[in-house]
Short mmCIF file of C-alpha atoms in Angstrom, two decimals:
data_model
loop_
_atom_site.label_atom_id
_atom_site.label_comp_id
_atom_site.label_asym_id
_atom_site.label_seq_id
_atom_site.Cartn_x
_atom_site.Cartn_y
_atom_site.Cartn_z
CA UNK B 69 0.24 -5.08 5.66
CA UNK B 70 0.94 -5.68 1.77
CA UNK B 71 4.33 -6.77 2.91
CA UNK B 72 3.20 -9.33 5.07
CA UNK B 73 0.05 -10.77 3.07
CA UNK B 74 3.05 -11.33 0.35
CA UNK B 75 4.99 -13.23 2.74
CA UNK B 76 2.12 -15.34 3.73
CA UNK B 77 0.73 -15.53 0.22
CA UNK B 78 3.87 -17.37 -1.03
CA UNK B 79 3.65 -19.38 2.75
CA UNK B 80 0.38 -20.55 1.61
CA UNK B 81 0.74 -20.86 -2.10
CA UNK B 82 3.85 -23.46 -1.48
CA UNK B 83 2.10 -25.43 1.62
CA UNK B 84 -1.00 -26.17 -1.44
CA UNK B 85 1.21 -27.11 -4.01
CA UNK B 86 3.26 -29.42 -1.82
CA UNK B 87 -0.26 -30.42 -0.60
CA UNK B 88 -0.87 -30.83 -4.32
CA UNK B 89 1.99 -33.11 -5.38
CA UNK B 90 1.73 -35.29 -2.44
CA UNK B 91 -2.26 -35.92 -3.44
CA UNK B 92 -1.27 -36.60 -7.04
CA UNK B 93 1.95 -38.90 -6.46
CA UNK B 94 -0.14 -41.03 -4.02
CA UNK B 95 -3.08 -41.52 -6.03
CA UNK B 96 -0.26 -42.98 -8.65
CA UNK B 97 1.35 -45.12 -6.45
CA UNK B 98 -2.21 -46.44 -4.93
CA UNK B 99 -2.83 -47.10 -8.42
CA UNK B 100 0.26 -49.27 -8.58
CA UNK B 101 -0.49 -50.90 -5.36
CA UNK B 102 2.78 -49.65 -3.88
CA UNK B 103 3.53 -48.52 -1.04
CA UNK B 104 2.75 -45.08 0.14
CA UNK B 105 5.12 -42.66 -0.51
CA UNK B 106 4.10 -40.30 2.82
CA UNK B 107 0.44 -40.57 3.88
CA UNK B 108 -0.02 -43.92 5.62
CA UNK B 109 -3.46 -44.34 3.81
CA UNK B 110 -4.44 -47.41 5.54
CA UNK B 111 -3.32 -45.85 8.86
CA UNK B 112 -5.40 -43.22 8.22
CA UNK B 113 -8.15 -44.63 6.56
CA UNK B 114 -8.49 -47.04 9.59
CA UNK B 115 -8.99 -44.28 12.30
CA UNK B 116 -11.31 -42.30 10.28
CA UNK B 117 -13.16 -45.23 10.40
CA UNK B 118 -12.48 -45.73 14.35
CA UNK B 119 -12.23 -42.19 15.49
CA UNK B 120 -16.53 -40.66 15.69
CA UNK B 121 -17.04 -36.63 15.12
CA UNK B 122 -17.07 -36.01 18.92
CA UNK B 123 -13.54 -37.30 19.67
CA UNK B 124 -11.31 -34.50 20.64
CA UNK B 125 -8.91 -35.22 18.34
CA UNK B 126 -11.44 -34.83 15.52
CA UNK B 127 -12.92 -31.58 17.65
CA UNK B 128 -9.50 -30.29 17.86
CA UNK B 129 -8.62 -30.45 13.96
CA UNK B 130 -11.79 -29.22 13.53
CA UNK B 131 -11.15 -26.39 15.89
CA UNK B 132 -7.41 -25.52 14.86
CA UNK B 133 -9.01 -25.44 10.91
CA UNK B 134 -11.69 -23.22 11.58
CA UNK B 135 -9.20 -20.61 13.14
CA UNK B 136 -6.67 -20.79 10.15
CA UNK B 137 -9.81 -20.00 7.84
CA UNK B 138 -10.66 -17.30 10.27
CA UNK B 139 -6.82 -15.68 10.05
CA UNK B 140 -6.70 -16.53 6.49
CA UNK B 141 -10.01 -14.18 6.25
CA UNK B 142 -8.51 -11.42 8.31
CA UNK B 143 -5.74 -11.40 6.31
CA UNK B 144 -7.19 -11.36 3.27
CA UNK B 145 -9.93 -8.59 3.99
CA UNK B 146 -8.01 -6.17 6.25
CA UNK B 147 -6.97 -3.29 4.49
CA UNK B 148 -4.50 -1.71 6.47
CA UNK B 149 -2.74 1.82 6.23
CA UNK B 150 -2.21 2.69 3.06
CA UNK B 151 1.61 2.90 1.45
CA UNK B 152 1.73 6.32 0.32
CA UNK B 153 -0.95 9.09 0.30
CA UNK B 154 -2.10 10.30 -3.42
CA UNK B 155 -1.48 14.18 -3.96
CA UNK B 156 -3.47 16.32 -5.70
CA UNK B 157 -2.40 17.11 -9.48
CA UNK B 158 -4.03 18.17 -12.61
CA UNK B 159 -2.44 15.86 -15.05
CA UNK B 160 -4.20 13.47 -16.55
CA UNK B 161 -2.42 10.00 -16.04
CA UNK B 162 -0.01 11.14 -13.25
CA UNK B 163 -0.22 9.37 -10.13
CA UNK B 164 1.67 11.69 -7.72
CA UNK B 165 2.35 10.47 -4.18
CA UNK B 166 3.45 10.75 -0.97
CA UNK B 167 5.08 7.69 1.12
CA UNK B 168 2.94 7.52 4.31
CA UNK B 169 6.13 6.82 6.53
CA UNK B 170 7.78 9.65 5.10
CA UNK B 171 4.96 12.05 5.67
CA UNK B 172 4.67 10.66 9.30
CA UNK B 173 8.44 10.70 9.80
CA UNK B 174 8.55 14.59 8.44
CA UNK B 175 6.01 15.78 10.54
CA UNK B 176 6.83 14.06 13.61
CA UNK B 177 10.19 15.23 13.17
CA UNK B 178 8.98 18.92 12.77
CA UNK B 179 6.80 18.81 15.50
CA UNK B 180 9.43 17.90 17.83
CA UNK B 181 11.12 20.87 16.80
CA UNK B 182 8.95 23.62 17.89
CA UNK B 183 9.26 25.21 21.25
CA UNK B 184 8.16 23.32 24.30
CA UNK B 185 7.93 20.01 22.63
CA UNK B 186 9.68 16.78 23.99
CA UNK B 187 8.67 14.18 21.95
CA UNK B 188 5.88 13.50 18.85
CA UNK B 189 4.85 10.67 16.98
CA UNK B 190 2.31 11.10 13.88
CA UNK B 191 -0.29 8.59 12.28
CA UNK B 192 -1.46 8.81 9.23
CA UNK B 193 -4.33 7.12 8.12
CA UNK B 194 -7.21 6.92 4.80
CA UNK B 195 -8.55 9.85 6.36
CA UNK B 196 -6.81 11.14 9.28
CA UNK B 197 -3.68 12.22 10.59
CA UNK B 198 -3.19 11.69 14.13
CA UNK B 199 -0.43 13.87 15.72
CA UNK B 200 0.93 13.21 19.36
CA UNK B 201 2.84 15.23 21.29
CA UNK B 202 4.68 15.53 24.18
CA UNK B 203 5.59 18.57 26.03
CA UNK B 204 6.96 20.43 29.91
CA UNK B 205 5.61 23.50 29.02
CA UNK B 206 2.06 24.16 30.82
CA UNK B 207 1.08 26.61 27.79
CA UNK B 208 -2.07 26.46 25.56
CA UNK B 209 0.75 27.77 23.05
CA UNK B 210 2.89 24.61 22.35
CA UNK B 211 -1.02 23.14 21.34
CA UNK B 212 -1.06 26.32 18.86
CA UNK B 213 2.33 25.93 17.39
CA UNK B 214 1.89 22.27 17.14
CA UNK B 215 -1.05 22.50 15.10
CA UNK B 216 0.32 25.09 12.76
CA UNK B 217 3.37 23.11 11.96
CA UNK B 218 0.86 19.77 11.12
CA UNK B 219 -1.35 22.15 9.15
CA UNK B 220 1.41 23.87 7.15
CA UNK B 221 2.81 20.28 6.16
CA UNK B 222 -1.07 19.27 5.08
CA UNK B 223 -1.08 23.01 3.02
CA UNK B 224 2.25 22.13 1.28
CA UNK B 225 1.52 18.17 0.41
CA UNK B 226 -2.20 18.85 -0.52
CA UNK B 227 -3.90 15.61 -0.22
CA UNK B 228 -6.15 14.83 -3.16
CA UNK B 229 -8.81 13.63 -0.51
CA UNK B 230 -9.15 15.90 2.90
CA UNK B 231 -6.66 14.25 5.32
CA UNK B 232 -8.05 15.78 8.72
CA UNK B 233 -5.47 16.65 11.18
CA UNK B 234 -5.59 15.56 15.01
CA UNK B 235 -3.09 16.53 17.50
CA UNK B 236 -2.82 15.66 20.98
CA UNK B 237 -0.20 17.54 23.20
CA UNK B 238 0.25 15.51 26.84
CA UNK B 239 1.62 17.85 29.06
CA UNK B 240 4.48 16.55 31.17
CA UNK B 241 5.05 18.02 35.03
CA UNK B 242 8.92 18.64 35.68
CA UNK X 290 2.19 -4.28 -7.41
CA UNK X 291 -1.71 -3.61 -6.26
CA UNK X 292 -2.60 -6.28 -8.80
CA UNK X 293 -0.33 -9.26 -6.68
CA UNK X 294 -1.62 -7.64 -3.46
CA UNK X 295 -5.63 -7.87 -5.16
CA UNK X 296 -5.19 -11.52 -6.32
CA UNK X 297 -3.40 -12.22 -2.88
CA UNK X 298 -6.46 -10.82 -1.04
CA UNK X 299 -8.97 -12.47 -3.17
CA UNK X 300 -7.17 -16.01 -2.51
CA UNK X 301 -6.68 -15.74 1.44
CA UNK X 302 -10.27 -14.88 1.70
CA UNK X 303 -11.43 -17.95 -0.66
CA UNK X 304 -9.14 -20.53 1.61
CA UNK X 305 -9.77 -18.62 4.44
CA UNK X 306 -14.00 -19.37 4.00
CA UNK X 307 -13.34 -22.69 2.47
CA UNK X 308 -11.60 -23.94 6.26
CA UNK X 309 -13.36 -21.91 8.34
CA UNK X 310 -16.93 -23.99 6.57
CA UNK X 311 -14.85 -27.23 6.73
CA UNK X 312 -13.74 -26.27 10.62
CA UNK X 313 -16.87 -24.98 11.39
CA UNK X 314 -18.72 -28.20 9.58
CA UNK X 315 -16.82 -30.13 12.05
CA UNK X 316 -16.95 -28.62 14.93
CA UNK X 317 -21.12 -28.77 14.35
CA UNK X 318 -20.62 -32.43 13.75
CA UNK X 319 -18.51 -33.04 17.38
CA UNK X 320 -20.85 -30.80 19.35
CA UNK X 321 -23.82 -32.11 18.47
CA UNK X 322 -25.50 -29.50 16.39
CA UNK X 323 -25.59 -31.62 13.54
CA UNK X 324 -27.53 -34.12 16.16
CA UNK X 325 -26.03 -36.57 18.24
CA UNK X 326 -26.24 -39.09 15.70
CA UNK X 327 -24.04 -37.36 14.27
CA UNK X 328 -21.52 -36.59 16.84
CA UNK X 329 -21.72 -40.70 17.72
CA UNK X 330 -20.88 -41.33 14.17
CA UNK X 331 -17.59 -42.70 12.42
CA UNK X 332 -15.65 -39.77 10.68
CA UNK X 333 -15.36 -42.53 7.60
CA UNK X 334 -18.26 -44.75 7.86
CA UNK X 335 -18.34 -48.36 6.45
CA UNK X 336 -20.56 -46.68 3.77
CA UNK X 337 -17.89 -44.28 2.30
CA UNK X 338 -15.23 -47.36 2.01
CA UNK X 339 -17.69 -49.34 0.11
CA UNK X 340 -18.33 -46.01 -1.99
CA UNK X 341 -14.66 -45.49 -2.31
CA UNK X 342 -14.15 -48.89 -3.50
CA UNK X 343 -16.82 -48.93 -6.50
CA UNK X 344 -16.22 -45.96 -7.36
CA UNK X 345 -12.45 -45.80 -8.70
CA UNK X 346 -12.61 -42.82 -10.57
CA UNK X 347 -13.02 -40.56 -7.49
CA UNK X 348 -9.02 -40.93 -6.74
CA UNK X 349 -8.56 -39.81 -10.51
CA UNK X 350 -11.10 -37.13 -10.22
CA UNK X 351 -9.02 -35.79 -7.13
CA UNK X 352 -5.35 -36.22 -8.59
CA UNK X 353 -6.51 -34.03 -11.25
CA UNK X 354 -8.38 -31.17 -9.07
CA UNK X 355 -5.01 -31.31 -7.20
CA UNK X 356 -3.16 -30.99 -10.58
CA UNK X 357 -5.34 -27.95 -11.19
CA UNK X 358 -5.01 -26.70 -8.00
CA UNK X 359 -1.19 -27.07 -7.67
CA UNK X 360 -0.94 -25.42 -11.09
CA UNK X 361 -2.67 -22.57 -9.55
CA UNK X 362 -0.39 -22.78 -6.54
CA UNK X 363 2.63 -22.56 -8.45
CA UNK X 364 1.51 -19.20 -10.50
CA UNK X 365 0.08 -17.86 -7.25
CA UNK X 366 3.76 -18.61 -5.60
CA UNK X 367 5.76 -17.27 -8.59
CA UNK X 368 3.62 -14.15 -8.95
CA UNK X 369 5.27 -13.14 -5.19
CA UNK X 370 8.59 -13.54 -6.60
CA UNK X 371 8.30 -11.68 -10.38
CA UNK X 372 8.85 -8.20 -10.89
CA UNK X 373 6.93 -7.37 -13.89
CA UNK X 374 10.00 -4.69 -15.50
CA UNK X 375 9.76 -4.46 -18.81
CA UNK X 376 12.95 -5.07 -21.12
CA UNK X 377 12.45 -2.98 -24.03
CA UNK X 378 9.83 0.25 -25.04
CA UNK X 379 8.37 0.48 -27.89
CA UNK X 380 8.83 4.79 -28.29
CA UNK X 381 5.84 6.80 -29.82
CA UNK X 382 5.76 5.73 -33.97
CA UNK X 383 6.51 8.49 -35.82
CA UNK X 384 4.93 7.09 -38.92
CA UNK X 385 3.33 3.80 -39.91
CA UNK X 386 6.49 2.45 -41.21
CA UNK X 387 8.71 0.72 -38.08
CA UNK X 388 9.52 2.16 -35.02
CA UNK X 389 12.11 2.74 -32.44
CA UNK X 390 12.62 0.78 -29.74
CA UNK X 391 14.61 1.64 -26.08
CA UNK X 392 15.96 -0.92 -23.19
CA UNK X 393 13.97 -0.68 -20.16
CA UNK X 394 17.01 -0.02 -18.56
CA UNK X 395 18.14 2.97 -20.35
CA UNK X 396 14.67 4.60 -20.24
CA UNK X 397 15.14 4.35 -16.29
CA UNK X 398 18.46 5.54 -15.43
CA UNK X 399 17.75 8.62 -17.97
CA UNK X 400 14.34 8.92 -15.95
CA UNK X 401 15.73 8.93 -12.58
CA UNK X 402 18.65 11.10 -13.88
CA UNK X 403 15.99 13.61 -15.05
CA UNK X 404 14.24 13.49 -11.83
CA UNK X 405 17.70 13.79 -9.92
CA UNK X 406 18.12 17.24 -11.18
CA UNK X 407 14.95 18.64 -9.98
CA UNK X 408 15.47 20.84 -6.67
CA UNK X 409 15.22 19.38 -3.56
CA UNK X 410 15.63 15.87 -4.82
CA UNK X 411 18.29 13.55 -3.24
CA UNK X 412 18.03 10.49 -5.10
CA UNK X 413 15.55 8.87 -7.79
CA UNK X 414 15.02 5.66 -9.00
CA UNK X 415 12.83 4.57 -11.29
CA UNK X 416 10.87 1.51 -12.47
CA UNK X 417 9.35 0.53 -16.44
CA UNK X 418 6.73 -2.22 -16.12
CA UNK X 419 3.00 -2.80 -18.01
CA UNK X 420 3.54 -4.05 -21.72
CA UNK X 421 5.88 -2.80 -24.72
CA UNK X 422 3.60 -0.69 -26.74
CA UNK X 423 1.88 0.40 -23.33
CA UNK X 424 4.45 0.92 -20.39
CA UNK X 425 3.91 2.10 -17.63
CA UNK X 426 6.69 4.37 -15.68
CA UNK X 427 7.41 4.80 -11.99
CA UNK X 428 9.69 6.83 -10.32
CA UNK X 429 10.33 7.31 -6.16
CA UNK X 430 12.15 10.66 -5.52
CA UNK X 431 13.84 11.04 -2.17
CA UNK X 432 13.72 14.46 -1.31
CA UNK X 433 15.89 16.23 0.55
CA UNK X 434 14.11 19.48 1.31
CA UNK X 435 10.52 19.05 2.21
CA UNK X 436 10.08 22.95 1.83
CA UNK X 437 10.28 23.20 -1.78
CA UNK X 438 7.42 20.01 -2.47
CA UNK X 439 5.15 22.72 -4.10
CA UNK X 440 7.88 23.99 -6.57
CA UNK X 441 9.39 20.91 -6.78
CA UNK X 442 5.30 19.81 -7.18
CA UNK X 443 5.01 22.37 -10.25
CA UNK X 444 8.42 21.70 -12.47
CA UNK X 445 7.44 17.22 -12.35
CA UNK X 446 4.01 18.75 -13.57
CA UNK X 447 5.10 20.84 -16.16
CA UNK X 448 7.93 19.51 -17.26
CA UNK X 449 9.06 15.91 -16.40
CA UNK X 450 5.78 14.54 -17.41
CA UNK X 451 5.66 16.44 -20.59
CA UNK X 452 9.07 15.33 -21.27
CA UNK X 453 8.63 11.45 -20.94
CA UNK X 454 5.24 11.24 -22.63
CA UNK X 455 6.74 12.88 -25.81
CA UNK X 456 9.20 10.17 -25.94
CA UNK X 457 6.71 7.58 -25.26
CA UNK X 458 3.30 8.83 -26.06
CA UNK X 459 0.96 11.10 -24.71
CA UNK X 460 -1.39 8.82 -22.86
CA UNK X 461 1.90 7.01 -20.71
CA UNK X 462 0.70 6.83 -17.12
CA UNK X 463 3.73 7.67 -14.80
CA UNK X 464 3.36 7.10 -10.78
CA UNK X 465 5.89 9.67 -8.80
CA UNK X 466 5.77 8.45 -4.94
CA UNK X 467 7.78 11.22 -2.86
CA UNK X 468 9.65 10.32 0.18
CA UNK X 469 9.71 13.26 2.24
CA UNK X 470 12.77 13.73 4.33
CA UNK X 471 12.67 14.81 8.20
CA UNK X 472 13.18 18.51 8.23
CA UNK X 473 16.01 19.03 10.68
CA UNK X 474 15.42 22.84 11.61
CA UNK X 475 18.55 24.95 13.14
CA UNK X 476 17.17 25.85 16.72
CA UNK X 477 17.86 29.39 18.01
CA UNK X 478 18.86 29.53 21.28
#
């Protein structure tokens, strides 16, 4: 999510000041009473005066700049998962953490190693880490030994807020 | 870099409400909630040309908000593209007189090559930013044994972070990101 707000930040940030030059460079040359250097201002100035609020053109303008505010907005207030998880520590000024693909990666990767299991994928979120898992055994077991591995991984990386583990084991018929 | 991804955040969401009141504002107008007067009216009525042409100084007035907001634009663009490393450390004064300073550079490699020895660490590398007297250091170990994270958890505790912050003061924050690695387990079969 950072990642991509970046990209869209510097998107946005070079359509304004583009925006910005072209603003100040024709207010010069109107000044001058040259002739435009892109906006055709009497062009435009002539069907703002033609065009009325309920024309679709103006509706659809409108319309297309009221759902770039709205994405803009998303964009800006969605959160998304965090980067890394912070750890528990007693230092004063240390800032230990965990990467959340890593974590995800590691425990998928261990989960898919214990008995019975096919496949697993793990989520982490703020709060929550969702565990998925895959498996052609019929046994409550594989459930058991899947939740001990994503437990054990919790117990060793020690979360400095309570991450709350979730796992889900689909049973597959042969 | 939270504070890029803050001021990022805080700027989509102010151009993000400014076009969604302009869009919406318009979309009011065409509908008819504004009235159908409204609606039935010119987007630039005769009114706002004669307004436009008495009042000159509106086209100055909006070459220099568009200076100001191109300024803006152009610290907002370059902020996406600047890593904020620091240079040169100032390390902890001794005494009032002078003090010693370090290259960025150096302080990281000998970070990451500190970090490097710890057990179950593959690779380090390591990052100096904030301000000269102040810095600020950050270091992302790629382990290579998830198994030993408490030990390995214990010795950055007790003696990494000891060993930095009497070299560059005892307040210096330090962020350690770990990158666990996928623990490939030897089935028995």
């Amino acid at each position: 999510m950072r990642a991509l707000r970046r990209i869209l930040a510097a998107v946005v940030a070079l359509l304004l000041l583009a925006a910005a030059v072209v603003t100040i460079v024709e207010v010069v040359v109107a000044a001058l009473d040259r002739e435009p250097w892109v906006v055709p201002r009497e062009d435009l100035a002539a069907s703002l005066r033609d065009r009325t609020w309920s024309e679709a053109p103006v509706i659809a303008w409108s319309a297309a700049a009221a759902l770039l505010g709205v994405a803009l907005l998303a964009l800006g207030l969605r959160r998304g998962r965090p980067a890394a998880v912070p750890l528990a520590t007693e230092v004063d000024g240390l800032a230990l953490s965990a990467s959340r693909r890593s974590v995800e990666r590691a425990v998928a990767t261990a989960v898919s190693e214990e008995e019975g299991v096919q496949d697993a994928r793990a989520r982490l979120g703020r709060r929550r880490l969702k565990v998925r898992a895959e498996s052609d055994l019929a046994d409550g077991d594989v459930e058991q030994r899947v939740s001990r591995s994503v437990h054990g991984h919790l117990e060793a990386l020690q979360p400095r807020r309570e991450v709350a583990p979730r796992v889900q084991v689909r049973h597959r018929s042969r | 870099m939270p504070a890029v991804d803050r001021a990022n955040r805080v700027l989509l969401t102010i151009l993000g409400l400014l076009l969604l009141a302009g869009g919406a504002t318009g979309l009011a107008a065409g509908l008819g909630g504004l009235g159908d007067d409204v609606a039935d009216r010119a987007v630039a009525t005769n009114g706002t040309s004669d307004w436009l042409d008495r009042n000159g100084w509106f086209w100055w007035a909006l070459a220099g908000a568009a200076l100001v907001v191109g300024l803006l634009a152009l610290w907002w663009l370059l902020s996406q593209l600047r890593v904020s490393r620091l240079d040169r450390v100032a390390l902890e004064p001794e005494s009032g007189d002078g003090y010693t300073e370090l290259s960025g550079g150096a302080l990281s490699a000998a970070v990451a090559d500190d970090v490097e020895r710890l057990p179950g660490v593959r690779r380090a590398t390591t990052s100096v930013t904030g301000r000269r007297e102040a810095p600020r250091v950050g270091v992302t170990a790629d382990l290579d044994e998830t198994g030993r994270l408490p030990e390995l958890r214990r010795l950055i505790e007790r003696e990494t972070v000891p060993r930095l912050r009497r070299a560059l003061g005892a307040e210096t924050p330090i962020d350690v990101r770990l990158r666990l690695a996928p623990q490939t387990r030897r089935r028995v079969t």
